[in-house]
mmCIF file of C-alpha atoms and ligand atoms in Angstrom:
data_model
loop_
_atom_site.group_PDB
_atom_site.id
_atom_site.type_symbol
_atom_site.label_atom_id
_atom_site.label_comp_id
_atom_site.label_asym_id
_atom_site.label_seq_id
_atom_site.Cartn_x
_atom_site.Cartn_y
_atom_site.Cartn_z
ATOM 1 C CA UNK A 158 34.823 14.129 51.837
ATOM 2 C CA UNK A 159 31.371 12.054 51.378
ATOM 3 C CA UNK A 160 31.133 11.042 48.145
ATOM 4 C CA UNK A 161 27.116 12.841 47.772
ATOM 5 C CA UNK A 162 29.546 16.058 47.283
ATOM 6 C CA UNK A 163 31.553 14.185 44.409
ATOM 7 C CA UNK A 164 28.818 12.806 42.578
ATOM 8 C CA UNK A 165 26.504 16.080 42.816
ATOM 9 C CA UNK A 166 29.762 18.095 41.985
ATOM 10 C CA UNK A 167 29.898 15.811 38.414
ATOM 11 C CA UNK A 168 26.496 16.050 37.971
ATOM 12 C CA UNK A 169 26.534 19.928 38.243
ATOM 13 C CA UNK A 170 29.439 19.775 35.498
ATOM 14 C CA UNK A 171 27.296 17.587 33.046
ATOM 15 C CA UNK A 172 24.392 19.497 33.605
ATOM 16 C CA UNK A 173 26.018 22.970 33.634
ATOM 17 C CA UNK A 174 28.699 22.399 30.792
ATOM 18 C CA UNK A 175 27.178 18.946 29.280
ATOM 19 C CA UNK A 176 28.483 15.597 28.418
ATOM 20 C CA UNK A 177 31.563 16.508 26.536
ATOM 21 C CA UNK A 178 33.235 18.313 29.064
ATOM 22 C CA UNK A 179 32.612 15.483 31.705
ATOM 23 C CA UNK A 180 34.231 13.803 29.889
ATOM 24 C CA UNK A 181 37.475 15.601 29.370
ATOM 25 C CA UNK A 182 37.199 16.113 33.062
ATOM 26 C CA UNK A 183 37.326 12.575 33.754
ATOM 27 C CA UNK A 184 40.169 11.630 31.627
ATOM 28 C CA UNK A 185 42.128 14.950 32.655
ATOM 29 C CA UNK A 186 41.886 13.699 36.624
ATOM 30 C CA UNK A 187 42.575 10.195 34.994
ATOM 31 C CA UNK A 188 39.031 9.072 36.409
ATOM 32 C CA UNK A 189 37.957 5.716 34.935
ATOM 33 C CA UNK A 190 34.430 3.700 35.156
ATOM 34 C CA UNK A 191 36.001 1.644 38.483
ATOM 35 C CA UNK A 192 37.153 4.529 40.509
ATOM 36 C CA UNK A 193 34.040 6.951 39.001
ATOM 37 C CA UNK A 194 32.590 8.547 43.220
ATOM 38 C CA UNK A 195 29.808 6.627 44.655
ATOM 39 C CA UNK A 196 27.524 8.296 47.004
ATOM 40 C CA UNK A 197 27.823 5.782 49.369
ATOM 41 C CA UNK A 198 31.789 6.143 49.956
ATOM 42 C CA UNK A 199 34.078 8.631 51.397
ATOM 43 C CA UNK A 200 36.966 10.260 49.607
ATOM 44 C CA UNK A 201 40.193 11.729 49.743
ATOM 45 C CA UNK A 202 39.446 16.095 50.357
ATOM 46 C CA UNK A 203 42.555 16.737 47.920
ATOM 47 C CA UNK A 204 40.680 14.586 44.965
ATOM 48 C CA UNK A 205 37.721 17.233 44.936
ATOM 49 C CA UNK A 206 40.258 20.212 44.521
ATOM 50 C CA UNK A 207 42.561 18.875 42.359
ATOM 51 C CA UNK A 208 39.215 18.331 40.344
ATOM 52 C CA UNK A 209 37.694 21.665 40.529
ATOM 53 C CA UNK A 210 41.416 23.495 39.421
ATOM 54 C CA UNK A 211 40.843 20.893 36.422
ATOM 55 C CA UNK A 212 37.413 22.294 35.775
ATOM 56 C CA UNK A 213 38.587 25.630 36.445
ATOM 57 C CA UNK A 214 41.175 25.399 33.697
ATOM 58 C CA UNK A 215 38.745 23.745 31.209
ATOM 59 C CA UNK A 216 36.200 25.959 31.757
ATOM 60 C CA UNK A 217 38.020 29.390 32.153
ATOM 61 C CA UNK A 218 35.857 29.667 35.347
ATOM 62 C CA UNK A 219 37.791 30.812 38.726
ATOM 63 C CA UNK A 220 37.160 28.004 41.430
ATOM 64 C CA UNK A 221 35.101 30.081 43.342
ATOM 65 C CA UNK A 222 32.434 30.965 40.812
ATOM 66 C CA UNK A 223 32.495 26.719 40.112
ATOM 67 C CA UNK A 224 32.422 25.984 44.201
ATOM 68 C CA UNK A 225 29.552 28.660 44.196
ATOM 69 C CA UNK A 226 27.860 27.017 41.581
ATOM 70 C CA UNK A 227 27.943 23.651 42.761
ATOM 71 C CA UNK A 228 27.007 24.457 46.440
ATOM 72 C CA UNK A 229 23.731 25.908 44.872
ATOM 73 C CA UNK A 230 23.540 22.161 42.407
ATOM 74 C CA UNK A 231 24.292 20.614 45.464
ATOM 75 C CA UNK A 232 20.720 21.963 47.671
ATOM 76 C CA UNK A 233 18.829 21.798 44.326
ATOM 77 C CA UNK A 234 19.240 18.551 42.042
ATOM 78 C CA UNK A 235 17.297 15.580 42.751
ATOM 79 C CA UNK A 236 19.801 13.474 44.102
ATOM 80 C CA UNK A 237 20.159 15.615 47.414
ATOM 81 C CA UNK A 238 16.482 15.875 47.323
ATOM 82 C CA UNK A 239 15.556 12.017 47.496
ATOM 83 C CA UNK A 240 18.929 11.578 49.784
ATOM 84 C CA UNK A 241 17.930 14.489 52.722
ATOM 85 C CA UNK A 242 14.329 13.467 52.317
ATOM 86 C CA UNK A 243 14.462 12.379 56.354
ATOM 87 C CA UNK A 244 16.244 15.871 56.774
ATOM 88 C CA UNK A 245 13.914 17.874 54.046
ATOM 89 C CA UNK A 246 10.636 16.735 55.181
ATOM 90 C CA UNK A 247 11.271 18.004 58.322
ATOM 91 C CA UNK A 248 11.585 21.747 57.382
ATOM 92 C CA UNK A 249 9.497 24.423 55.705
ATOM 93 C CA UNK A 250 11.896 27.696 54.733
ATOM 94 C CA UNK A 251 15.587 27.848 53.775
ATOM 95 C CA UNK A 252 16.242 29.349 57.545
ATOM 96 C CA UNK A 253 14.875 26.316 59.236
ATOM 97 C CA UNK A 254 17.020 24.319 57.146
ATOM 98 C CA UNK A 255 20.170 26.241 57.923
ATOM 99 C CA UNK A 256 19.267 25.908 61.520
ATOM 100 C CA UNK A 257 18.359 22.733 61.159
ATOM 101 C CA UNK A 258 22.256 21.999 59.667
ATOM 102 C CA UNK A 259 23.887 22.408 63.080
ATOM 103 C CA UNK A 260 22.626 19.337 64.852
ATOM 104 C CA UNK A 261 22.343 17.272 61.017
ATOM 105 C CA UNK A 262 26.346 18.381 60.137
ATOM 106 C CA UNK A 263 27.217 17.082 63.690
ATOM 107 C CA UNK A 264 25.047 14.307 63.891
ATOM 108 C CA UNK A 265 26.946 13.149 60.873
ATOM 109 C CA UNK A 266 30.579 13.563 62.779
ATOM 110 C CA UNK A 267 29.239 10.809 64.826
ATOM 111 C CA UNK A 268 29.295 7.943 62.199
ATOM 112 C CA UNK A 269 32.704 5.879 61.391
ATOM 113 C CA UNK A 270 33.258 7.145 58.478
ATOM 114 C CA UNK A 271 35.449 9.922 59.557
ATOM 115 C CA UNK A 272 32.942 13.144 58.464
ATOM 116 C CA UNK A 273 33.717 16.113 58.919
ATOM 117 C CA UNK A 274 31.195 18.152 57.549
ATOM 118 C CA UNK A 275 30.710 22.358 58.694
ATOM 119 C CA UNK A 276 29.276 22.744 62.199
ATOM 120 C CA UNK A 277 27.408 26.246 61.749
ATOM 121 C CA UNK A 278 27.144 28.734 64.684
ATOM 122 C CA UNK A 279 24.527 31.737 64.031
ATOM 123 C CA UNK A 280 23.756 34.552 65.968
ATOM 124 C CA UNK A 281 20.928 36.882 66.348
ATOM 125 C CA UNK A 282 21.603 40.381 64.687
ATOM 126 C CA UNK A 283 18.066 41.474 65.181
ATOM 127 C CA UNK A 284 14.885 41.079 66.141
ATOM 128 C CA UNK A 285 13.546 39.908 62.368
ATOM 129 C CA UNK A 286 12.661 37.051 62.096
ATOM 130 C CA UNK A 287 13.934 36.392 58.427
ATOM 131 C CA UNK A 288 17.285 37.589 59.737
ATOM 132 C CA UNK A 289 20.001 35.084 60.330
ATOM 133 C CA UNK A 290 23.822 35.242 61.179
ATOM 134 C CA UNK A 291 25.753 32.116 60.143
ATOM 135 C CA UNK A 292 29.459 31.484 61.263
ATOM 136 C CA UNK A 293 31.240 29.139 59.163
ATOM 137 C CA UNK A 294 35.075 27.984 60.582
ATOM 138 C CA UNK A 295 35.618 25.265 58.667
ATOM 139 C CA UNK A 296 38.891 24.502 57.824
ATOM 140 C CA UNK A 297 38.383 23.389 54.507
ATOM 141 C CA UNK A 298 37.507 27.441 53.746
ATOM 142 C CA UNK A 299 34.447 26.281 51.156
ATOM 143 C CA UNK A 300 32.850 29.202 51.832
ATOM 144 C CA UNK A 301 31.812 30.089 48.286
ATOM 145 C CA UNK A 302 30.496 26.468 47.969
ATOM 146 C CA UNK A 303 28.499 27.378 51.337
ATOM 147 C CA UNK A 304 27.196 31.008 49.310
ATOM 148 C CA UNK A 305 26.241 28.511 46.827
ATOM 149 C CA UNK A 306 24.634 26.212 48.979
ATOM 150 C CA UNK A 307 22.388 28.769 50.944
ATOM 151 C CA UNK A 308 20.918 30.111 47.805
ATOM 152 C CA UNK A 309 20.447 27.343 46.520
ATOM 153 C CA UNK A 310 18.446 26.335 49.965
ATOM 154 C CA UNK A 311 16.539 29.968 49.640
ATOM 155 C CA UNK A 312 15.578 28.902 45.657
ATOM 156 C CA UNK A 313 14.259 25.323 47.399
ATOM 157 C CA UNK A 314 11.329 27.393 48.950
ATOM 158 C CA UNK A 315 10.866 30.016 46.508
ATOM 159 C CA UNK A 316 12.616 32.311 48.339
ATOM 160 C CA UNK A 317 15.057 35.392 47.860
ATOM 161 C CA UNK A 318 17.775 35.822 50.098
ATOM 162 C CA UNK A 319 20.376 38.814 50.221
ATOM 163 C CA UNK A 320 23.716 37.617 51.479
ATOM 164 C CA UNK A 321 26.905 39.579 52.468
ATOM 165 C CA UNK A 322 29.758 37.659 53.941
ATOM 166 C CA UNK A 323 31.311 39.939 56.350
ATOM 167 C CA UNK A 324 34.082 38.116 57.421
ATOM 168 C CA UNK A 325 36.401 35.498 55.530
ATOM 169 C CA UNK A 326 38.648 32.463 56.535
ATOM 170 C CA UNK A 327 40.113 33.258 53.189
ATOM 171 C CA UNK A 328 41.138 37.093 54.207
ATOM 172 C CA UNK A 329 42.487 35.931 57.445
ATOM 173 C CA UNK A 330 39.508 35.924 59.669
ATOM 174 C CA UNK A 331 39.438 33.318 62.324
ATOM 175 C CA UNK A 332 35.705 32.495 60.873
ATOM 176 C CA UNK A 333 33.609 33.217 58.051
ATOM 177 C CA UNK A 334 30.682 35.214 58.706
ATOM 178 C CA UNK A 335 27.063 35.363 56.396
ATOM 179 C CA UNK A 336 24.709 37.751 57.546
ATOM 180 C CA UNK A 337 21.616 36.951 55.920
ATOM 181 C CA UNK A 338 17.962 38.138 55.162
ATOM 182 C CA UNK A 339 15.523 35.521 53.785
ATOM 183 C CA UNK A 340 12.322 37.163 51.685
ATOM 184 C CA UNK A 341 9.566 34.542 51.948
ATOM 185 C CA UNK A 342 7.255 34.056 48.966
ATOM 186 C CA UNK A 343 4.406 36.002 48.578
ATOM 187 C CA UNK A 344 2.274 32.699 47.823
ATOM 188 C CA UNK A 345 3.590 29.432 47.709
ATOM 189 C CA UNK A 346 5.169 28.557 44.308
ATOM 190 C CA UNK A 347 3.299 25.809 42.545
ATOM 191 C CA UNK A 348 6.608 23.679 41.531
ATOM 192 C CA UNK A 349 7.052 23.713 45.802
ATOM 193 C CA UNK A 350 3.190 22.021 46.074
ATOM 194 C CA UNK A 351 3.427 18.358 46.557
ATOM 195 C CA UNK A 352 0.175 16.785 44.997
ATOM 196 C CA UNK A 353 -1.568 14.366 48.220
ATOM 197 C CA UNK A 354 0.048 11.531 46.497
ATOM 198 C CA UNK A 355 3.600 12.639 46.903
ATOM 199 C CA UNK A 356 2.896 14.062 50.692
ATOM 200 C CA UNK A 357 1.286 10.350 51.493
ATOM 201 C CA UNK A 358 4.238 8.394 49.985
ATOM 202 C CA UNK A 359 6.663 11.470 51.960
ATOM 203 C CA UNK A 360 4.690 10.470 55.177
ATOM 204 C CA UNK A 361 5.086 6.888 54.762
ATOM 205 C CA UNK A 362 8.720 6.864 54.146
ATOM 206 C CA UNK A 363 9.573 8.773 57.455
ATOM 207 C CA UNK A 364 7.448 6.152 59.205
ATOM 208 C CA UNK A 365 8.910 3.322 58.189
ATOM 209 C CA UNK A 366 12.341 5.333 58.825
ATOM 210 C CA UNK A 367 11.112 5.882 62.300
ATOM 211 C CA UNK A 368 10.402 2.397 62.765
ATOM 212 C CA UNK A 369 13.680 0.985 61.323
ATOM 213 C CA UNK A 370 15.289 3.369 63.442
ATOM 214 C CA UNK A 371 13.464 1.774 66.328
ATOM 215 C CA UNK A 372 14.633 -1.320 65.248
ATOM 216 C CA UNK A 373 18.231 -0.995 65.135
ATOM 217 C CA UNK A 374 21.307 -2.296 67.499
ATOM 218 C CA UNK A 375 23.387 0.215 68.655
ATOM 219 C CA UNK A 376 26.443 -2.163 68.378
ATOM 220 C CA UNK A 377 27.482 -4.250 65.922
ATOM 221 C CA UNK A 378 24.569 -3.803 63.681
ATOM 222 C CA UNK A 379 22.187 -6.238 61.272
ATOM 223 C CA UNK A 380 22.321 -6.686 57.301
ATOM 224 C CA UNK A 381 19.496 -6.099 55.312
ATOM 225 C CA UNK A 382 18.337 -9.478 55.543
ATOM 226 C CA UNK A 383 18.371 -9.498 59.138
ATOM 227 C CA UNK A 384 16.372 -6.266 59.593
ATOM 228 C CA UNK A 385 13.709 -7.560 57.159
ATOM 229 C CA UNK A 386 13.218 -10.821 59.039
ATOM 230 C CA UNK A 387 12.534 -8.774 62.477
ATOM 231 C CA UNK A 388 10.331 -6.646 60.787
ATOM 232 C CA UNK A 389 8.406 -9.512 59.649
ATOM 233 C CA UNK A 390 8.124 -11.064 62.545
ATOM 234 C CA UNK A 391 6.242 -7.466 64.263
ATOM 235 C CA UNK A 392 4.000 -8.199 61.485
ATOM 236 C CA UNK A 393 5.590 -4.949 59.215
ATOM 237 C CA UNK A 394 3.526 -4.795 56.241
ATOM 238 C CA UNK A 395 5.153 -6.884 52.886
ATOM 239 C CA UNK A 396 5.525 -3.701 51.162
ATOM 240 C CA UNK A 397 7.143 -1.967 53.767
ATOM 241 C CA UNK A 398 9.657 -5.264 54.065
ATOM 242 C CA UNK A 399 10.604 -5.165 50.709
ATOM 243 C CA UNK A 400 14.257 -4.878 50.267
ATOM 244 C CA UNK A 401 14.110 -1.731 47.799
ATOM 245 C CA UNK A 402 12.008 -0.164 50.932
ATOM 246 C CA UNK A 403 14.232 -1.092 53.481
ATOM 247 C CA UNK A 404 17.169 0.536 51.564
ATOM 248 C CA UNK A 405 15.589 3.927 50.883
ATOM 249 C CA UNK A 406 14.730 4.113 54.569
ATOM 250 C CA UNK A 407 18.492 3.534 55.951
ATOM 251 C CA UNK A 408 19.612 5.351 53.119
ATOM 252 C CA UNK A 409 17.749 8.177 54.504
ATOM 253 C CA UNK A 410 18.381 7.764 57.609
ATOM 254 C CA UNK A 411 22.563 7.632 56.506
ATOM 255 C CA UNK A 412 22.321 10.751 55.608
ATOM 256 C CA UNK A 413 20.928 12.154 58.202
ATOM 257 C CA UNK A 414 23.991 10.906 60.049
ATOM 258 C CA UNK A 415 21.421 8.766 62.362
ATOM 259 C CA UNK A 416 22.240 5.470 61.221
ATOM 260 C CA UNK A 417 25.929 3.801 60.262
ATOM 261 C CA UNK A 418 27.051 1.294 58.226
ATOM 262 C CA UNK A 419 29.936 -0.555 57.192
ATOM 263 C CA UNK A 420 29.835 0.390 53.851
ATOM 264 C CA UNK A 421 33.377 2.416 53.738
ATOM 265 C CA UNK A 422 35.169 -1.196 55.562
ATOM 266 C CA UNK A 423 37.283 -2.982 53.114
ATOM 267 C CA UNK A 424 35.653 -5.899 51.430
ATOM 268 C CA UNK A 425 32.337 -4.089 51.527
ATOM 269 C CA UNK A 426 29.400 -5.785 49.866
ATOM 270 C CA UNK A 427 25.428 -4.955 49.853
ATOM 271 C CA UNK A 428 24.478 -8.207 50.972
ATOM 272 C CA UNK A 429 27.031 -8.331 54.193
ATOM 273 C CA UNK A 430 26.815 -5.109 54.614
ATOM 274 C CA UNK A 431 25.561 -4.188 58.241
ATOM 275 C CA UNK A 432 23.479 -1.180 59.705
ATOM 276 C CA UNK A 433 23.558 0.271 63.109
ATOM 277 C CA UNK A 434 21.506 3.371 64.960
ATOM 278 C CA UNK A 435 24.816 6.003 65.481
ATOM 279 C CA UNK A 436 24.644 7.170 69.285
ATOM 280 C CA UNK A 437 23.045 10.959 69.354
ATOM 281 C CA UNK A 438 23.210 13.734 72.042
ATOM 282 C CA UNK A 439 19.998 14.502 72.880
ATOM 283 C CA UNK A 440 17.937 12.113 71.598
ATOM 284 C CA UNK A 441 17.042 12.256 67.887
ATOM 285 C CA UNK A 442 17.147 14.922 65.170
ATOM 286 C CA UNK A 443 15.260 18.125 66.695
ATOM 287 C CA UNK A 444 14.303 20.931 63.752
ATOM 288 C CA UNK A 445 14.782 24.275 65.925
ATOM 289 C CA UNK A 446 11.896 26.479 65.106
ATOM 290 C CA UNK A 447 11.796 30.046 65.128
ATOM 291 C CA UNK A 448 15.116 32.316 66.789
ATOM 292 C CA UNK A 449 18.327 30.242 67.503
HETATM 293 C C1 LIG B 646 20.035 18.647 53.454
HETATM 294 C C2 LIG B 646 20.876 17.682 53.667
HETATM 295 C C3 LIG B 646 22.379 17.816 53.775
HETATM 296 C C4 LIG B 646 23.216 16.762 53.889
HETATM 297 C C5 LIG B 646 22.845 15.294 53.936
HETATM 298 C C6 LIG B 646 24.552 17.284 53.957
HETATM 299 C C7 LIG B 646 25.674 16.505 54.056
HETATM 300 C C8 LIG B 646 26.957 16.937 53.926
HETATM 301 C C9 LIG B 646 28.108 16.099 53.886
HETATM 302 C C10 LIG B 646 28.086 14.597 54.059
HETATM 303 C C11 LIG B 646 29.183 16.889 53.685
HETATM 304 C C12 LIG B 646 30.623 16.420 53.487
HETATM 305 C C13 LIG B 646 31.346 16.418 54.765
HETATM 306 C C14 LIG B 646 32.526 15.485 54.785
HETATM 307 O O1 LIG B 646 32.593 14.562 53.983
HETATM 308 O O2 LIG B 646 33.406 15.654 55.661
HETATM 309 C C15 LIG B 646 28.717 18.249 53.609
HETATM 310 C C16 LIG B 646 29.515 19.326 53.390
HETATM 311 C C17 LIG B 646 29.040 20.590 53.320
HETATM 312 N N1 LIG B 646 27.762 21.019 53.575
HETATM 313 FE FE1 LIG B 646 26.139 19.845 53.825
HETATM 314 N N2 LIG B 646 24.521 18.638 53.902
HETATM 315 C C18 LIG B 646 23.215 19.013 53.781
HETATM 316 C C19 LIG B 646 22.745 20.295 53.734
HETATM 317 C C20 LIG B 646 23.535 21.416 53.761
HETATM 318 C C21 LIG B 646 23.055 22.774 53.819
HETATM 319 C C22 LIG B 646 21.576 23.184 53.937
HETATM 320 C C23 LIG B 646 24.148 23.586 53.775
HETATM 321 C C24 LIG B 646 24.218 25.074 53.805
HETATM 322 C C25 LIG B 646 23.341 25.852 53.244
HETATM 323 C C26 LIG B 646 25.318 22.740 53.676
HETATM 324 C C27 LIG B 646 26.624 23.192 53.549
HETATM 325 C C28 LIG B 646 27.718 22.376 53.392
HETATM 326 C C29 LIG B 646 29.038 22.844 53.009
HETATM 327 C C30 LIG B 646 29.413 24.299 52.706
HETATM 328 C C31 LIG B 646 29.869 21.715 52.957
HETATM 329 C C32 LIG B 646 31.342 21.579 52.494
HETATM 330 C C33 LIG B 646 32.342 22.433 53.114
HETATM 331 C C34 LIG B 646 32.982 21.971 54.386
HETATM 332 O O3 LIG B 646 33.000 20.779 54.719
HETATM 333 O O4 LIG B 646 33.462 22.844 55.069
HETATM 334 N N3 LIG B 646 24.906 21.432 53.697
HETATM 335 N N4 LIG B 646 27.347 18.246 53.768
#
C-alpha cells in the first residue's frame, strides 16, 4: 500500500486523538524514527491493519468507524490536497472526482511500484444528474475507508451526499455497491474560493507539469539534474527550473500515476533518483464530465 495512505492514516490519529496517543501507537506497532512511512514509498498491506487493530484497541473504536474516519482525513487534510493538486485542479464536484478515480486509480496500476489501488465501476440508476452508482471489488474490502473517503470528497466542495451501500464484499457479495446522491451547494462556500493569487500559482503549476511531462523519456528516465538542464536549454524560465519547482511538478504528476520513478529501488537516493512518463491508454488523464 502507497505510503500517502500511511502517513495521512497517522496524521488522522494525531489530529483526531492528539500527540499522546501517536505515540503509544508507534511504540505499540514497534514503529521507530527510521522505519516512521514516507509518502514517497510503498508498504507492506498487513502493516496498515495490524496498525488500525492497534488503534482500535487503544482507542475503543471498532476498525470500521477508524477506516471510515480516515478515508474522510484522507480526501480532506492538506497533504492529499497539495499531493492530487494535478488530479484536484482538474475537477469541480465530489462526482467528477469519483468519476474522475477510474482512469487516476488505474493510471496508477501502471507505475513499478506494484499499486494496486480500487478500480471503480458506476452505473447509471437514473436520469439525475447528482445520482451516481459506484461498484467497489476490491479485494482489500476497505469499503468503510471508501464511505469515508466519498464524504470526505462531498465535504471538499461543500457538498452533502446521502450514501447507502447496498451490497458488501464483507457480507459475501461479489462487489460492494454505493448508491449515491450528491446535494450541490446552494452558493459556493467561501473556504472553497481560491483568492486570484492561489488560482494563478494553481495554473502555473499544471503548466509546468504539462511541460515536464512533455519532457520526459519513456524509458529509462532522467534525474532531477538532468531534467533541469533540458529545460534550460528550451529557455524554461529560472523559476520554473528551480529544483524545489521541478519536484512539486513530478511529485504531482507521481501521483497522478503519470510519471514513475525509481524511488521504491534499493539504494534509492534524491539526487540519483530518476523520473520517467508511465505509458497511458488513451493518451493522458481525461476528467469525464457529466453521465458515465
Ligand atoms: C485525489 C487523489 C487520489 C490519489 C492520488 C489516490 C491514490 C491512492 C493510492 C496510491 C492508493 C493506495 C493503493 C495501493 O497502494 O495499492 C489509494 C487507495 C484507495 N483510494 Fe485513492 N486516491 C485518490 C483519491 C481517491 C478518491 C476520490 C477515492 C474515493 C472517494 C479514493 C478511494 C480509495 C480507497 C477506498 C483506497 C484503499 C482501498 C483499496 O485499495 O481497496 N481515492 N488511493
Amino acid at each position: 500500500m502507497h505510503g500517502l495512505i500511511f502517513v495521512t492514516w497517522e496524521k488522522y490519529l494525531a489530529e483526531r486523538f492528539g500527540e499522546e496517543l501517536l505515540h503509544v501507537y508507534r511504540k505499540t506497532i514497534g514503529e521507530t524514527p527510521a522505519t516512521a512511512p514516507l509518502a514517497s514509498r510503498v508498504y507492506n498491506d498487513d502493516t496498515l491493519l495490524a496498525g488500525v487493530h492497534a488503534a482500535s484497541k487503544l482507542t475503543g473504536l471498532t476498525t470500521d468507524t477508524l477506516l471510515r474516519e480516515a478515508g474522510r482525513y484522507y480526501l480532506m487534510n492538506g497533504l492529499t490536497t497539495h499531493r492530487c493538486a494535478y488530479i484536484l485542479t482538474q475537477v469541480r464536484s465530489a462526482r467528477e472526482l469519483l468519476l474522475a478515480m477510474q482512469g487516476a486509480h488505474l493510471q496508477m496500476r501502471r507505475t513499478p511500484d506494484k499499486l494496486i489501488p480500487p478500480v471503480f465501476g458506476y452505473e447509471m440508476a437514473s436520469t439525475n444528474p447528482n445520482e451516481l452508482v459506484l461498484i467497489y471489488d476490491s479485494p482489500r474490502h476497505m469499503c468503510s475507508m471508501l464511505w469515508g473517503a466519498i464524504e470526505g470528497a462531498a465535504e471538499r466542495y461543500g457538498e452533502r451526499v446521502r450514501i447507502a451501500e447496498r451490497a458488501c464484499m464483507k457480507q459475501g457479495a461479489a462487489a460492494c455497491r454505493f448508491e449515491l446522491c450528491f446535494f450541490p451547494p446552494a452558493q459556493a462556500p467561501a473556504v472553497r474560493i481560491e483568492s486570484p493569487q492561489q488560482m494563478a500559482r494553481r495554473r502555473t503549476q499544471q503548466q509546468l507539469a504539462n511541460v515536464v511531462l512533455a519532457i520526459l523519456p519513456t524509458s529509462n528516465g532522467m534525474t532531477l539534474l538532468e531534467l533541469r538542464a533540458l529545460l534550460q536549454l528550451r529557455n524554461v524560465s529560472a523559476s520554473h527550473t528551480r529544483p524545489i519547482a521541478l519536484l512539486e511538478a513530478l511529485n504531482h504528476l507521481q501521483h497522478a500515476g503519470l510519471v514513475s520513478s525509481t524511488s521504491n529501488q534499493p539504494g534509492d537516493d534524491l539526487s540519483q533518483r530518476r523520473y520517467w512518463r508511465t505509458p497511458t491508454a488513451g493518451g493522458p488523464l481525461s476528467v469525464p464530465r457529466g453521465h458515465p
